[in-house]
Amino acid sequence: MSASVIVTIDGPAGTGKSSAAAALSQRLGFDMLDTGAMYRAVALLAIERGVSENDGAGLARVMDASHIDVDFSSRPPAITLDGRDVGQRIRQVDITGIVSRIASHHEVRVRMVDAQRAVAAMHARLITEGRDQGTVVFPTAALRIWLDARPETRARRRADELTASGVAVEFATVLADIIARDASDRGRAEGPLACPVGAVCLDTSDLSFAEVVDELERAVRARLPCLSVGCGCGGSR
Ligand code: DC
């Protein structure tokens, strides 16, 4: 297979990255990788195996004895842990509470980076979203996108999502969690949350979801005029 055409989307929690990446991948016929879900699956593994979120070596040990995979036969792709679909479970609050700490360990990140590159090698066209996709994992991606939004806006979106799914939450708690996670994701030594060099930047605070997806589609089409499958030009002509 010729080199994959990769579009990265990075940004803090609650900017709408996952939903935008899913809609964009549908519109453009790309596969989509949610790398936050992969880190969440490691958090679940830690809970199930009784490994502390502070124990990098212990996390590496249980990761090496398990399989975290992305099943691209479902839409959106399903995240599996040792063959079990854990897509719902990894959204629960106990996972959200420890995942940023889990994602701070070198031992965890090197394994995730390798796994993400292995996924990309299997897909001709991939939109991958997370925190370090355009900076560390795919710094030469055809297009790097950075999504941001005001913390209050992101917290409001998260609180509304949780309320809609039947979880009672206080706005102030969600906001405090978002601010704490931002600080942890931005402050870690390895793969910190940061805007990639040369990225297309979009603040989604005052945009509707449809406007965000339209804007991203325009950016992809401007950078990759050829989206014909199998053409082999890498999207550039
Ligand atoms: O996008 P999310 O909320 O599902 O991400 C969960 C956590 O994983 C978040 O704290 C940041 C971390 N993460 C990361 O460190 N690197 C990535 N590429 C994706 C997510």
PDB file of C-alpha atoms and ligand atoms in Angstrom:
ATOM      1  CA  MET A   1       0.000   0.000   0.000  1.00  0.00           C
ATOM      2  CA  SER A   2       1.290   3.529  -0.731  1.00  0.00           C
ATOM      3  CA  ALA A   3       1.823   5.828   2.288  1.00  0.00           C
ATOM      4  CA  SER A   4      -1.364   6.609   4.207  1.00  0.00           C
ATOM      5  CA  VAL A   5      -2.985  10.025   3.851  1.00  0.00           C
ATOM      6  CA  ILE A   6      -3.352  11.218   7.443  1.00  0.00           C
ATOM      7  CA  VAL A   7      -5.311  14.125   8.896  1.00  0.00           C
ATOM      8  CA  THR A   8      -4.737  14.802  12.595  1.00  0.00           C
ATOM      9  CA  ILE A   9      -7.114  16.625  14.931  1.00  0.00           C
ATOM     10  CA  ASP A  10      -5.778  17.639  18.338  1.00  0.00           C
ATOM     11  CA  GLY A  11      -7.123  19.825  21.103  1.00  0.00           C
ATOM     12  CA  PRO A  12      -8.319  19.841  24.696  1.00  0.00           C
ATOM     13  CA  ALA A  13     -11.310  17.940  26.096  1.00  0.00           C
ATOM     14  CA  GLY A  14     -14.739  19.128  25.049  1.00  0.00           C
ATOM     15  CA  THR A  15     -13.840  20.881  21.799  1.00  0.00           C
ATOM     16  CA  GLY A  16     -15.958  18.372  19.870  1.00  0.00           C
ATOM     17  CA  LYS A  17     -12.960  16.602  18.309  1.00  0.00           C
ATOM     18  CA  SER A  18     -14.438  13.093  18.349  1.00  0.00           C
ATOM     19  CA  SER A  19     -17.827  14.052  16.929  1.00  0.00           C
ATOM     20  CA  ALA A  20     -16.244  16.327  14.318  1.00  0.00           C
ATOM     21  CA  ALA A  21     -13.714  13.665  13.329  1.00  0.00           C
ATOM     22  CA  ALA A  22     -16.513  11.093  12.994  1.00  0.00           C
ATOM     23  CA  ALA A  23     -18.665  13.373  10.806  1.00  0.00           C
ATOM     24  CA  LEU A  24     -15.712  14.477   8.711  1.00  0.00           C
ATOM     25  CA  SER A  25     -14.514  10.927   8.152  1.00  0.00           C
ATOM     26  CA  GLN A  26     -18.001   9.970   6.946  1.00  0.00           C
ATOM     27  CA  ARG A  27     -18.191  12.899   4.553  1.00  0.00           C
ATOM     28  CA  LEU A  28     -14.743  12.308   3.093  1.00  0.00           C
ATOM     29  CA  GLY A  29     -14.574   8.512   3.215  1.00  0.00           C
ATOM     30  CA  PHE A  30     -11.674   8.350   5.686  1.00  0.00           C
ATOM     31  CA  ASP A  31     -11.330   5.875   8.533  1.00  0.00           C
ATOM     32  CA  MET A  32     -11.270   7.432  11.985  1.00  0.00           C
ATOM     33  CA  LEU A  33      -9.157   6.725  15.057  1.00  0.00           C
ATOM     34  CA  ASP A  34     -10.164   8.006  18.526  1.00  0.00           C
ATOM     35  CA  THR A  35      -6.870   7.801  20.442  1.00  0.00           C
ATOM     36  CA  GLY A  36      -8.437   9.071  23.692  1.00  0.00           C
ATOM     37  CA  ALA A  37     -10.503   5.867  23.689  1.00  0.00           C
ATOM     38  CA  MET A  38      -7.267   3.864  23.551  1.00  0.00           C
ATOM     39  CA  TYR A  39      -5.919   5.649  26.666  1.00  0.00           C
ATOM     40  CA  ARG A  40      -9.292   5.144  28.336  1.00  0.00           C
ATOM     41  CA  ALA A  41      -9.039   1.398  27.620  1.00  0.00           C
ATOM     42  CA  VAL A  42      -5.666   1.385  29.429  1.00  0.00           C
ATOM     43  CA  ALA A  43      -7.361   3.089  32.391  1.00  0.00           C
ATOM     44  CA  LEU A  44     -10.009   0.352  32.403  1.00  0.00           C
ATOM     45  CA  LEU A  45      -7.321  -2.302  32.235  1.00  0.00           C
ATOM     46  CA  ALA A  46      -5.612  -0.691  35.254  1.00  0.00           C
ATOM     47  CA  ILE A  47      -8.844  -0.734  37.254  1.00  0.00           C
ATOM     48  CA  GLU A  48      -9.664  -4.331  36.332  1.00  0.00           C
ATOM     49  CA  ARG A  49      -6.139  -5.604  37.097  1.00  0.00           C
ATOM     50  CA  GLY A  50      -5.768  -3.554  40.273  1.00  0.00           C
ATOM     51  CA  VAL A  51      -2.783  -1.542  38.997  1.00  0.00           C
ATOM     52  CA  SER A  52      -2.358   1.971  40.384  1.00  0.00           C
ATOM     53  CA  GLU A  53      -2.585   4.862  37.916  1.00  0.00           C
ATOM     54  CA  ASN A  54       0.774   5.992  39.369  1.00  0.00           C
ATOM     55  CA  ASP A  55       2.615   2.762  38.502  1.00  0.00           C
ATOM     56  CA  GLY A  56       4.057   3.139  34.981  1.00  0.00           C
ATOM     57  CA  ALA A  57       5.954  -0.166  35.077  1.00  0.00           C
ATOM     58  CA  GLY A  58       2.863  -2.005  36.332  1.00  0.00           C
ATOM     59  CA  LEU A  59       0.768  -0.466  33.579  1.00  0.00           C
ATOM     60  CA  ALA A  60       3.344  -1.548  30.981  1.00  0.00           C
ATOM     61  CA  ARG A  61       3.222  -5.085  32.346  1.00  0.00           C
ATOM     62  CA  VAL A  62      -0.554  -5.417  32.074  1.00  0.00           C
ATOM     63  CA  MET A  63      -0.580  -3.709  28.665  1.00  0.00           C
ATOM     64  CA  ASP A  64       1.945  -6.212  27.337  1.00  0.00           C
ATOM     65  CA  ALA A  65      -0.276  -9.056  28.537  1.00  0.00           C
ATOM     66  CA  SER A  66      -3.479  -7.669  26.987  1.00  0.00           C
ATOM     67  CA  HIS A  67      -4.876  -6.599  23.642  1.00  0.00           C
ATOM     68  CA  ILE A  68      -6.356  -3.156  23.144  1.00  0.00           C
ATOM     69  CA  ASP A  69      -7.662  -3.041  19.591  1.00  0.00           C
ATOM     70  CA  VAL A  70      -9.845  -0.929  17.370  1.00  0.00           C
ATOM     71  CA  ASP A  71     -12.434  -2.903  15.429  1.00  0.00           C
ATOM     72  CA  PHE A  72     -12.926  -1.052  12.151  1.00  0.00           C
ATOM     73  CA  SER A  73     -15.692  -3.403  11.044  1.00  0.00           C
ATOM     74  CA  SER A  74     -18.207  -1.344  13.096  1.00  0.00           C
ATOM     75  CA  ARG A  75     -19.156   2.302  12.508  1.00  0.00           C
ATOM     76  CA  PRO A  76     -17.946   4.158  14.461  1.00  0.00           C
ATOM     77  CA  PRO A  77     -15.053   1.773  15.121  1.00  0.00           C
ATOM     78  CA  ALA A  78     -15.334  -0.142  18.406  1.00  0.00           C
ATOM     79  CA  ILE A  79     -12.605  -0.154  21.047  1.00  0.00           C
ATOM     80  CA  THR A  80     -11.967  -3.608  22.439  1.00  0.00           C
ATOM     81  CA  LEU A  81     -10.055  -4.894  25.443  1.00  0.00           C
ATOM     82  CA  ASP A  82      -9.117  -8.552  25.052  1.00  0.00           C
ATOM     83  CA  GLY A  83     -11.904  -8.901  22.493  1.00  0.00           C
ATOM     84  CA  ARG A  84     -14.624  -7.202  24.611  1.00  0.00           C
ATOM     85  CA  ASP A  85     -16.292  -4.049  23.297  1.00  0.00           C
ATOM     86  CA  VAL A  86     -15.612  -1.517  26.078  1.00  0.00           C
ATOM     87  CA  GLY A  87     -16.872   1.573  24.229  1.00  0.00           C
ATOM     88  CA  GLN A  88     -19.568   2.376  26.796  1.00  0.00           C
ATOM     89  CA  ARG A  89     -17.626   1.425  29.896  1.00  0.00           C
ATOM     90  CA  ILE A  90     -14.660   3.692  29.156  1.00  0.00           C
ATOM     91  CA  ARG A  91     -16.893   6.810  29.223  1.00  0.00           C
ATOM     92  CA  GLN A  92     -17.764   6.346  32.899  1.00  0.00           C
ATOM     93  CA  VAL A  93     -16.562   8.774  35.557  1.00  0.00           C
ATOM     94  CA  ASP A  94     -14.076   6.446  37.270  1.00  0.00           C
ATOM     95  CA  ILE A  95     -12.179   6.165  33.976  1.00  0.00           C
ATOM     96  CA  THR A  96     -12.343   9.909  33.278  1.00  0.00           C
ATOM     97  CA  GLY A  97     -10.998  10.534  36.773  1.00  0.00           C
ATOM     98  CA  ILE A  98      -7.719   8.640  36.245  1.00  0.00           C
ATOM     99  CA  VAL A  99      -7.089   8.619  32.486  1.00  0.00           C
ATOM    100  CA  SER A 100      -5.023  11.792  32.344  1.00  0.00           C
ATOM    101  CA  ARG A 101      -2.642  10.413  34.992  1.00  0.00           C
ATOM    102  CA  ILE A 102      -2.493   7.080  33.129  1.00  0.00           C
ATOM    103  CA  ALA A 103      -1.640   8.936  29.898  1.00  0.00           C
ATOM    104  CA  SER A 104       1.265  10.762  31.564  1.00  0.00           C
ATOM    105  CA  HIS A 105       3.516   7.678  31.810  1.00  0.00           C
ATOM    106  CA  HIS A 106       6.299   7.186  29.284  1.00  0.00           C
ATOM    107  CA  GLU A 107       5.739   3.411  29.318  1.00  0.00           C
ATOM    108  CA  VAL A 108       2.100   3.897  28.354  1.00  0.00           C
ATOM    109  CA  ARG A 109       2.704   6.561  25.711  1.00  0.00           C
ATOM    110  CA  VAL A 110       5.396   4.670  23.771  1.00  0.00           C
ATOM    111  CA  ARG A 111       3.071   1.679  23.502  1.00  0.00           C
ATOM    112  CA  MET A 112       0.157   3.829  22.386  1.00  0.00           C
ATOM    113  CA  VAL A 113       2.245   5.720  19.812  1.00  0.00           C
ATOM    114  CA  ASP A 114       3.418   2.415  18.297  1.00  0.00           C
ATOM    115  CA  ALA A 115      -0.148   1.055  18.264  1.00  0.00           C
ATOM    116  CA  GLN A 116      -1.474   4.229  16.589  1.00  0.00           C
ATOM    117  CA  ARG A 117       1.220   4.132  13.888  1.00  0.00           C
ATOM    118  CA  ALA A 118       0.439   0.448  13.300  1.00  0.00           C
ATOM    119  CA  VAL A 119      -3.246   1.331  12.813  1.00  0.00           C
ATOM    120  CA  ALA A 120      -2.320   4.100  10.360  1.00  0.00           C
ATOM    121  CA  ALA A 121      -0.191   1.712   8.324  1.00  0.00           C
ATOM    122  CA  MET A 122      -3.306  -0.407   7.730  1.00  0.00           C
ATOM    123  CA  HIS A 123      -5.484   2.466   6.480  1.00  0.00           C
ATOM    124  CA  ALA A 124      -5.085   4.353   3.219  1.00  0.00           C
ATOM    125  CA  ARG A 125      -6.872   7.427   4.594  1.00  0.00           C
ATOM    126  CA  LEU A 126      -7.136   8.134   8.275  1.00  0.00           C
ATOM    127  CA  ILE A 127      -8.432  10.960  10.457  1.00  0.00           C
ATOM    128  CA  THR A 128      -6.901  10.520  13.875  1.00  0.00           C
ATOM    129  CA  GLU A 129      -7.799  12.634  16.892  1.00  0.00           C
ATOM    130  CA  GLY A 130      -6.231  13.122  20.300  1.00  0.00           C
ATOM    131  CA  ARG A 131      -3.673  15.353  22.015  1.00  0.00           C
ATOM    132  CA  ASP A 132      -0.355  14.493  20.342  1.00  0.00           C
ATOM    133  CA  GLN A 133      -1.337  13.229  16.920  1.00  0.00           C
ATOM    134  CA  GLY A 134       0.040  16.155  14.922  1.00  0.00           C
ATOM    135  CA  THR A 135       2.952  16.907  17.253  1.00  0.00           C
ATOM    136  CA  VAL A 136       4.399  13.476  18.091  1.00  0.00           C
ATOM    137  CA  VAL A 137       2.664  10.569  16.392  1.00  0.00           C
ATOM    138  CA  PHE A 138       2.197  11.932  12.842  1.00  0.00           C
ATOM    139  CA  PRO A 139       4.167  15.196  12.617  1.00  0.00           C
ATOM    140  CA  THR A 140       4.333  14.871   8.811  1.00  0.00           C
ATOM    141  CA  ALA A 141       0.573  14.273   8.398  1.00  0.00           C
ATOM    142  CA  ALA A 142      -0.893  15.806   5.242  1.00  0.00           C
ATOM    143  CA  LEU A 143      -2.998  18.143   7.378  1.00  0.00           C
ATOM    144  CA  ARG A 144      -2.793  18.940  11.087  1.00  0.00           C
ATOM    145  CA  ILE A 145      -5.822  20.528  12.742  1.00  0.00           C
ATOM    146  CA  TRP A 146      -6.059  22.158  16.168  1.00  0.00           C
ATOM    147  CA  LEU A 147      -9.499  22.610  17.754  1.00  0.00           C
ATOM    148  CA  ASP A 148     -10.000  24.756  20.829  1.00  0.00           C
ATOM    149  CA  ALA A 149     -12.863  26.403  22.744  1.00  0.00           C
ATOM    150  CA  ARG A 150     -13.310  28.419  25.917  1.00  0.00           C
ATOM    151  CA  PRO A 151     -13.214  26.207  29.064  1.00  0.00           C
ATOM    152  CA  GLU A 152     -16.755  27.317  30.065  1.00  0.00           C
ATOM    153  CA  THR A 153     -18.099  26.329  26.644  1.00  0.00           C
ATOM    154  CA  ARG A 154     -16.377  22.956  26.781  1.00  0.00           C
ATOM    155  CA  ALA A 155     -17.654  22.312  30.295  1.00  0.00           C
ATOM    156  CA  ARG A 156     -21.206  23.243  29.266  1.00  0.00           C
ATOM    157  CA  ARG A 157     -21.050  20.761  26.354  1.00  0.00           C
ATOM    158  CA  ARG A 158     -19.701  17.990  28.608  1.00  0.00           C
ATOM    159  CA  ALA A 159     -22.315  18.698  31.307  1.00  0.00           C
ATOM    160  CA  ASP A 160     -25.124  18.625  28.709  1.00  0.00           C
ATOM    161  CA  GLU A 161     -23.829  15.306  27.294  1.00  0.00           C
ATOM    162  CA  LEU A 162     -23.659  13.746  30.751  1.00  0.00           C
ATOM    163  CA  THR A 163     -27.107  15.040  31.697  1.00  0.00           C
ATOM    164  CA  ALA A 164     -28.531  13.683  28.419  1.00  0.00           C
ATOM    165  CA  SER A 165     -27.053  10.274  29.226  1.00  0.00           C
ATOM    166  CA  GLY A 166     -28.783  10.319  32.628  1.00  0.00           C
ATOM    167  CA  VAL A 167     -25.771  11.232  34.794  1.00  0.00           C
ATOM    168  CA  ALA A 168     -26.480  14.025  37.310  1.00  0.00           C
ATOM    169  CA  VAL A 169     -23.630  16.555  37.310  1.00  0.00           C
ATOM    170  CA  GLU A 170     -22.864  19.999  38.697  1.00  0.00           C
ATOM    171  CA  PHE A 171     -21.572  22.449  36.082  1.00  0.00           C
ATOM    172  CA  ALA A 172     -18.897  23.716  38.496  1.00  0.00           C
ATOM    173  CA  THR A 173     -17.553  20.187  39.002  1.00  0.00           C
ATOM    174  CA  VAL A 174     -17.356  19.540  35.257  1.00  0.00           C
ATOM    175  CA  LEU A 175     -15.598  22.887  34.717  1.00  0.00           C
ATOM    176  CA  ALA A 176     -13.081  22.156  37.482  1.00  0.00           C
ATOM    177  CA  ASP A 177     -12.423  18.715  35.971  1.00  0.00           C
ATOM    178  CA  ILE A 178     -11.875  20.187  32.494  1.00  0.00           C
ATOM    179  CA  ILE A 179      -9.445  22.794  33.835  1.00  0.00           C
ATOM    180  CA  ALA A 180      -7.549  20.184  35.874  1.00  0.00           C
ATOM    181  CA  ARG A 181      -7.329  17.796  32.899  1.00  0.00           C
ATOM    182  CA  ASP A 182      -6.128  20.587  30.583  1.00  0.00           C
ATOM    183  CA  ALA A 183      -3.370  21.464  33.051  1.00  0.00           C
ATOM    184  CA  SER A 184      -2.345  17.825  33.404  1.00  0.00           C
ATOM    185  CA  ASP A 185      -2.423  17.157  29.629  1.00  0.00           C
ATOM    186  CA  ARG A 186      -0.508  20.371  28.820  1.00  0.00           C
ATOM    187  CA  GLY A 187       2.003  19.999  31.636  1.00  0.00           C
ATOM    188  CA  ARG A 188       3.235  16.438  31.160  1.00  0.00           C
ATOM    189  CA  ALA A 189       6.775  15.877  29.939  1.00  0.00           C
ATOM    190  CA  GLU A 190       5.934  13.521  27.086  1.00  0.00           C
ATOM    191  CA  GLY A 191       3.443  14.177  24.290  1.00  0.00           C
ATOM    192  CA  PRO A 192       1.946  17.235  26.004  1.00  0.00           C
ATOM    193  CA  LEU A 193      -1.217  18.768  24.643  1.00  0.00           C
ATOM    194  CA  ALA A 194       0.032  21.451  22.240  1.00  0.00           C
ATOM    195  CA  CYS A 195      -0.870  23.017  18.924  1.00  0.00           C
ATOM    196  CA  PRO A 196       1.168  21.349  16.145  1.00  0.00           C
ATOM    197  CA  VAL A 197       3.462  23.536  14.030  1.00  0.00           C
ATOM    198  CA  GLY A 198       1.682  24.568  10.835  1.00  0.00           C
ATOM    199  CA  ALA A 199      -1.739  23.427  12.064  1.00  0.00           C
ATOM    200  CA  VAL A 200      -5.038  24.826  10.828  1.00  0.00           C
ATOM    201  CA  CYS A 201      -6.536  26.298  14.043  1.00  0.00           C
ATOM    202  CA  LEU A 202     -10.226  26.604  14.762  1.00  0.00           C
ATOM    203  CA  ASP A 203     -11.946  27.952  17.888  1.00  0.00           C
ATOM    204  CA  THR A 204     -15.302  26.167  18.074  1.00  0.00           C
ATOM    205  CA  SER A 205     -16.731  28.237  20.977  1.00  0.00           C
ATOM    206  CA  ASP A 206     -19.186  30.196  18.867  1.00  0.00           C
ATOM    207  CA  LEU A 207     -19.724  27.718  16.030  1.00  0.00           C
ATOM    208  CA  SER A 208     -22.468  25.150  15.601  1.00  0.00           C
ATOM    209  CA  PHE A 209     -21.436  21.537  15.073  1.00  0.00           C
ATOM    210  CA  ALA A 210     -22.357  21.757  11.363  1.00  0.00           C
ATOM    211  CA  GLU A 211     -20.245  24.908  10.984  1.00  0.00           C
ATOM    212  CA  VAL A 212     -17.253  23.165  12.543  1.00  0.00           C
ATOM    213  CA  VAL A 213     -17.543  20.176  10.208  1.00  0.00           C
ATOM    214  CA  ASP A 214     -18.038  22.440   7.158  1.00  0.00           C
ATOM    215  CA  GLU A 215     -14.968  24.457   8.108  1.00  0.00           C
ATOM    216  CA  LEU A 216     -12.864  21.313   8.574  1.00  0.00           C
ATOM    217  CA  GLU A 217     -14.074  19.853   5.289  1.00  0.00           C
ATOM    218  CA  ARG A 218     -13.030  23.064   3.513  1.00  0.00           C
ATOM    219  CA  ALA A 219      -9.584  22.866   5.130  1.00  0.00           C
ATOM    220  CA  VAL A 220      -9.098  19.228   4.098  1.00  0.00           C
ATOM    221  CA  ARG A 221     -10.275  19.823   0.527  1.00  0.00           C
ATOM    222  CA  ALA A 222      -8.029  22.879   0.216  1.00  0.00           C
ATOM    223  CA  ARG A 223      -4.976  20.895   1.331  1.00  0.00           C
ATOM    224  CA  LEU A 224      -5.910  17.618  -0.367  1.00  0.00           C
ATOM    225  CA  PRO A 225      -7.582  18.445  -3.649  1.00  0.00           C
ATOM    226  CA  CYS A 226      -7.546  14.805  -4.760  1.00  0.00           C
ATOM    227  CA  LEU A 227      -9.496  12.485  -2.502  1.00  0.00           C
ATOM    228  CA  SER A 228      -9.867   9.681  -5.048  1.00  0.00           C
ATOM    229  CA  VAL A 229      -9.295   6.303  -3.471  1.00  0.00           C
ATOM    230  CA  GLY A 230      -6.355   4.463  -5.012  1.00  0.00           C
ATOM    231  CA  CYS A 231      -5.063   7.409  -7.036  1.00  0.00           C
ATOM    232  CA  GLY A 232      -1.678   7.219  -5.301  1.00  0.00           C
ATOM    233  CA  CYS A 233      -0.949  10.973  -5.423  1.00  0.00           C
ATOM    234  CA  GLY A 234      -1.247  11.283  -1.638  1.00  0.00           C
ATOM    235  CA  GLY A 235      -4.091  13.742  -2.033  1.00  0.00           C
ATOM    236  CA  SER A 236      -1.882  16.513  -3.354  1.00  0.00           C
ATOM    237  CA  ARG A 237      -3.168  17.000  -6.873  1.00  0.00           C
TER     238      ARG A 237
HETATM  239  O1   DC B   1     -10.227  12.683  24.405  1.00  0.00           O
HETATM  240  P1   DC B   1     -10.491  11.927  25.706  1.00  0.00           P
HETATM  241  O2   DC B   1     -11.121  12.755  26.779  1.00  0.00           O
HETATM  242  O3   DC B   1     -11.223  10.650  25.478  1.00  0.00           O
HETATM  243  O4   DC B   1      -9.027  11.550  26.221  1.00  0.00           O
HETATM  244  C1   DC B   1      -8.839  10.848  27.409  1.00  0.00           C
HETATM  245  C2   DC B   1      -7.504  11.196  28.027  1.00  0.00           C
HETATM  246  O5   DC B   1      -6.445  10.645  27.264  1.00  0.00           O
HETATM  247  C3   DC B   1      -7.202  12.685  28.198  1.00  0.00           C
HETATM  248  O6   DC B   1      -6.898  12.966  29.556  1.00  0.00           O
HETATM  249  C4   DC B   1      -5.982  12.942  27.391  1.00  0.00           C
HETATM  250  C5   DC B   1      -5.413  11.592  27.071  1.00  0.00           C
HETATM  251  N1   DC B   1      -4.974  11.506  25.695  1.00  0.00           N
HETATM  252  C6   DC B   1      -3.634  11.674  25.463  1.00  0.00           C
HETATM  253  O7   DC B   1      -2.878  11.915  26.383  1.00  0.00           O
HETATM  254  N2   DC B   1      -3.174  11.551  24.199  1.00  0.00           N
HETATM  255  C7   DC B   1      -4.005  11.290  23.178  1.00  0.00           C
HETATM  256  N3   DC B   1      -3.509  11.166  21.940  1.00  0.00           N
HETATM  257  C8   DC B   1      -5.390  11.145  23.412  1.00  0.00           C
HETATM  258  C9   DC B   1      -5.845  11.267  24.697  1.00  0.00           C
END
